[in-house]
Amino acid sequence: MSDEFRSHGAALDDEGLAAALDLAKVSAAQLWAVLAVETSGNGFYPDCRPKILYERHVFSRLTQQKFDAQHPDISSKTPGNYGATGPHQYDRLNLAVGLNRNAALQSTSWGLGQIMGFNFAQTRSVDVEAMIKRMVESENQQLLCTIGTLIEGGSVAALRAKDWANFARRYNGPNYAINNYDV
């Protein structure tokens, strides 16, 4: 198993939470509602790697379907076929990294807020590699990335208003209701 994405798994602390709440201008309950849905409120697996979900349909799109025929399990226009949740997702990510590292990292959701790598600019990171370093570093950094995405992506207003359906649509996409993200 590669140690590339492993760290000490530094947990969210009071200072990190306060900084995030100050930036987002939401209550702790509103923010925890999002984090509970996305990752059960924990940004790391027990092996100290950030929680991830590799999305093969994003990889397919970012690579112009170049790998769909040869590697349909990790590159397909069709969403789904995620396999087991948990650390197994790194097996899928590592296969994709071997084909196209940048596209693979952008095709993965990371950390507490499950922020897609292609949203690196919204996290105020210079590139996807910088965003991933922050995700590996600590839950404080994961939360700041999440808050950056909420603000830059425009979903923070819906969160502040407790407009859960609008928030879920903006944060999780148009198919949010399939997974009851708004509930």
Tab-separated table of C-alpha atoms in Angstrom:
chain	number	residue	atom	x	y	z
A	1	MET	CA	0.000	0.000	0.000
A	2	SER	CA	1.373	3.402	-0.965
A	3	ASP	CA	2.013	5.926	1.803
A	4	GLU	CA	1.627	8.860	-0.568
A	5	PHE	CA	-1.733	9.904	0.876
A	6	ARG	CA	-1.027	8.935	4.497
A	7	SER	CA	-0.413	11.408	7.310
A	8	HIS	CA	-0.963	11.563	11.044
A	9	GLY	CA	-4.673	12.098	10.443
A	10	ALA	CA	-4.780	15.269	12.533
A	11	ALA	CA	-8.315	15.673	13.857
A	12	LEU	CA	-10.410	18.798	13.650
A	13	ASP	CA	-9.819	21.019	16.653
A	14	ASP	CA	-11.684	23.941	18.201
A	15	GLU	CA	-9.476	26.472	16.413
A	16	GLY	CA	-10.108	24.862	13.005
A	17	LEU	CA	-13.851	24.696	13.589
A	18	ALA	CA	-13.994	28.313	14.776
A	19	ALA	CA	-12.052	29.517	11.716
A	20	ALA	CA	-14.398	27.641	9.386
A	21	LEU	CA	-17.541	28.919	11.098
A	22	ASP	CA	-16.203	32.468	11.014
A	23	LEU	CA	-15.582	32.252	7.270
A	24	ALA	CA	-18.881	30.565	6.412
A	25	LYS	CA	-21.069	32.553	8.802
A	26	VAL	CA	-23.149	29.467	9.616
A	27	SER	CA	-23.869	27.678	12.875
A	28	ALA	CA	-21.971	24.623	13.988
A	29	ALA	CA	-25.193	22.605	13.629
A	30	GLN	CA	-25.594	23.648	9.985
A	31	LEU	CA	-22.001	22.763	9.181
A	32	TRP	CA	-22.140	19.434	11.039
A	33	ALA	CA	-25.307	18.536	9.118
A	34	VAL	CA	-23.285	18.720	5.898
A	35	LEU	CA	-20.296	16.859	7.308
A	36	ALA	CA	-22.490	14.116	8.804
A	37	VAL	CA	-24.067	13.432	5.418
A	38	GLU	CA	-20.797	13.531	3.501
A	39	THR	CA	-18.454	11.550	5.785
A	40	SER	CA	-20.189	10.834	9.090
A	41	GLY	CA	-18.143	13.716	10.492
A	42	ASN	CA	-14.721	12.114	10.092
A	43	GLY	CA	-12.268	13.009	7.336
A	44	PHE	CA	-9.792	10.139	7.719
A	45	TYR	CA	-9.886	6.373	7.538
A	46	PRO	CA	-8.323	4.500	10.476
A	47	ASP	CA	-5.119	4.141	8.400
A	48	CYS	CA	-4.784	7.977	8.408
A	49	ARG	CA	-5.552	8.522	4.725
A	50	PRO	CA	-8.305	11.008	3.815
A	51	LYS	CA	-11.705	9.514	3.086
A	52	ILE	CA	-12.264	9.458	-0.663
A	53	LEU	CA	-14.688	8.362	-3.333
A	54	TYR	CA	-13.285	7.791	-6.815
A	55	GLU	CA	-15.758	8.761	-9.583
A	56	ARG	CA	-15.129	6.878	-12.827
A	57	HIS	CA	-17.543	8.992	-14.893
A	58	VAL	CA	-15.586	12.139	-14.026
A	59	PHE	CA	-12.329	10.438	-15.019
A	60	SER	CA	-13.929	9.382	-18.304
A	61	ARG	CA	-15.025	12.948	-19.011
A	62	LEU	CA	-11.665	14.485	-18.072
A	63	THR	CA	-9.767	12.018	-20.272
A	64	GLN	CA	-12.206	12.274	-23.221
A	65	GLN	CA	-13.167	8.584	-22.779
A	66	LYS	CA	-9.608	7.523	-23.695
A	67	PHE	CA	-9.603	4.654	-21.161
A	68	ASP	CA	-13.269	3.568	-21.227
A	69	ALA	CA	-12.819	0.488	-23.429
A	70	GLN	CA	-9.737	-0.909	-21.710
A	71	HIS	CA	-10.637	0.043	-18.097
A	72	PRO	CA	-14.429	0.268	-17.714
A	73	ASP	CA	-14.203	-0.265	-13.955
A	74	ILE	CA	-12.314	3.026	-13.524
A	75	SER	CA	-13.342	4.939	-16.655
A	76	SER	CA	-16.901	5.005	-17.953
A	77	LYS	CA	-19.449	7.589	-19.037
A	78	THR	CA	-21.871	5.903	-16.632
A	79	PRO	CA	-21.743	6.926	-12.958
A	80	GLY	CA	-21.750	4.240	-10.305
A	81	ASN	CA	-19.961	0.921	-9.909
A	82	TYR	CA	-18.075	2.431	-6.980
A	83	GLY	CA	-17.293	-0.869	-5.333
A	84	ALA	CA	-16.769	-1.080	-1.602
A	85	THR	CA	-16.612	2.128	0.348
A	86	GLY	CA	-13.611	2.810	2.515
A	87	PRO	CA	-9.912	2.320	1.854
A	88	HIS	CA	-10.708	0.148	-1.207
A	89	GLN	CA	-11.334	3.413	-3.048
A	90	TYR	CA	-7.566	3.986	-3.017
A	91	ASP	CA	-7.111	0.830	-5.087
A	92	ARG	CA	-9.336	2.370	-7.747
A	93	LEU	CA	-7.646	5.761	-7.457
A	94	ASN	CA	-4.173	4.219	-7.783
A	95	LEU	CA	-5.190	2.378	-10.961
A	96	ALA	CA	-6.441	5.654	-12.436
A	97	VAL	CA	-3.324	7.537	-11.276
A	98	GLY	CA	-1.298	5.042	-13.327
A	99	LEU	CA	-3.223	6.146	-16.424
A	100	ASN	CA	-3.525	9.900	-15.835
A	101	ARG	CA	-2.568	11.298	-12.427
A	102	ASN	CA	-4.058	14.767	-12.809
A	103	ALA	CA	-7.406	13.481	-14.086
A	104	ALA	CA	-7.494	10.775	-11.385
A	105	LEU	CA	-6.941	13.245	-8.545
A	106	GLN	CA	-9.563	15.592	-9.989
A	107	SER	CA	-12.005	12.654	-10.300
A	108	THR	CA	-11.950	11.907	-6.586
A	109	SER	CA	-13.860	13.501	-3.732
A	110	TRP	CA	-11.712	14.142	-0.676
A	111	GLY	CA	-11.966	14.556	3.086
A	112	LEU	CA	-14.638	15.823	5.458
A	113	GLY	CA	-16.661	17.630	2.825
A	114	GLN	CA	-15.971	15.159	0.001
A	115	ILE	CA	-14.670	17.958	-2.220
A	116	MET	CA	-14.088	16.896	-5.811
A	117	GLY	CA	-10.520	17.416	-6.955
A	118	PHE	CA	-11.693	19.412	-9.966
A	119	ASN	CA	-12.871	22.055	-7.464
A	120	PHE	CA	-9.307	22.790	-6.341
A	121	ALA	CA	-9.557	26.474	-7.303
A	122	GLN	CA	-12.655	26.907	-5.133
A	123	THR	CA	-10.649	25.567	-2.185
A	124	ARG	CA	-8.176	28.372	-2.816
A	125	SER	CA	-5.477	25.889	-3.829
A	126	VAL	CA	-3.196	26.598	-6.800
A	127	ASP	CA	-3.714	23.139	-8.312
A	128	VAL	CA	-5.182	19.746	-7.459
A	129	GLU	CA	-1.865	18.540	-6.008
A	130	ALA	CA	-1.854	21.445	-3.530
A	131	MET	CA	-5.452	20.688	-2.562
A	132	ILE	CA	-4.605	17.023	-1.939
A	133	LYS	CA	-1.658	18.000	0.278
A	134	ARG	CA	-4.072	20.046	2.378
A	135	MET	CA	-6.532	17.138	2.532
A	136	VAL	CA	-3.756	14.820	3.707
A	137	GLU	CA	-2.457	17.319	6.289
A	138	SER	CA	-5.429	17.643	8.673
A	139	GLU	CA	-9.171	17.841	9.135
A	140	ASN	CA	-8.703	21.568	9.800
A	141	GLN	CA	-7.390	21.947	6.237
A	142	GLN	CA	-10.108	19.637	4.892
A	143	LEU	CA	-12.726	21.855	6.515
A	144	LEU	CA	-11.167	25.042	5.156
A	145	CYS	CA	-11.242	23.472	1.675
A	146	THR	CA	-14.898	22.627	2.220
A	147	ILE	CA	-15.712	26.165	3.319
A	148	GLY	CA	-13.883	27.606	0.315
A	149	THR	CA	-16.011	25.427	-1.947
A	150	LEU	CA	-19.206	26.451	-0.151
A	151	ILE	CA	-18.367	30.135	-0.550
A	152	GLU	CA	-16.862	30.087	-4.049
A	153	GLY	CA	-19.469	27.637	-5.365
A	154	GLY	CA	-22.343	29.771	-4.077
A	155	SER	CA	-23.993	27.126	-1.894
A	156	VAL	CA	-23.231	28.846	1.409
A	157	ALA	CA	-26.252	31.157	1.016
A	158	ALA	CA	-28.584	28.153	0.816
A	159	LEU	CA	-26.875	26.639	3.847
A	160	ARG	CA	-27.296	29.870	5.812
A	161	ALA	CA	-30.997	29.932	4.867
A	162	LYS	CA	-31.386	26.242	5.796
A	163	ASP	CA	-32.754	25.705	2.292
A	164	TRP	CA	-31.672	22.071	2.263
A	165	ALA	CA	-33.018	21.153	-1.173
A	166	ASN	CA	-31.292	24.114	-2.835
A	167	PHE	CA	-28.135	23.459	-0.853
A	168	ALA	CA	-28.090	19.763	-1.799
A	169	ARG	CA	-28.721	20.570	-5.469
A	170	ARG	CA	-25.849	23.040	-5.539
A	171	TYR	CA	-23.465	20.921	-3.450
A	172	ASN	CA	-24.267	17.398	-4.672
A	173	GLY	CA	-25.621	18.088	-8.148
A	174	PRO	CA	-28.990	17.797	-9.869
A	175	ASN	CA	-29.505	14.171	-8.823
A	176	TYR	CA	-29.238	14.983	-5.114
A	177	ALA	CA	-32.750	13.680	-4.356
A	178	ILE	CA	-31.856	10.143	-5.454
A	179	ASN	CA	-29.628	9.872	-2.390
A	180	ASN	CA	-31.871	11.998	-0.123
A	181	TYR	CA	-29.064	14.491	0.463
A	182	ASP	CA	-31.612	17.166	1.317
A	183	VAL	CA	-33.281	15.025	3.979
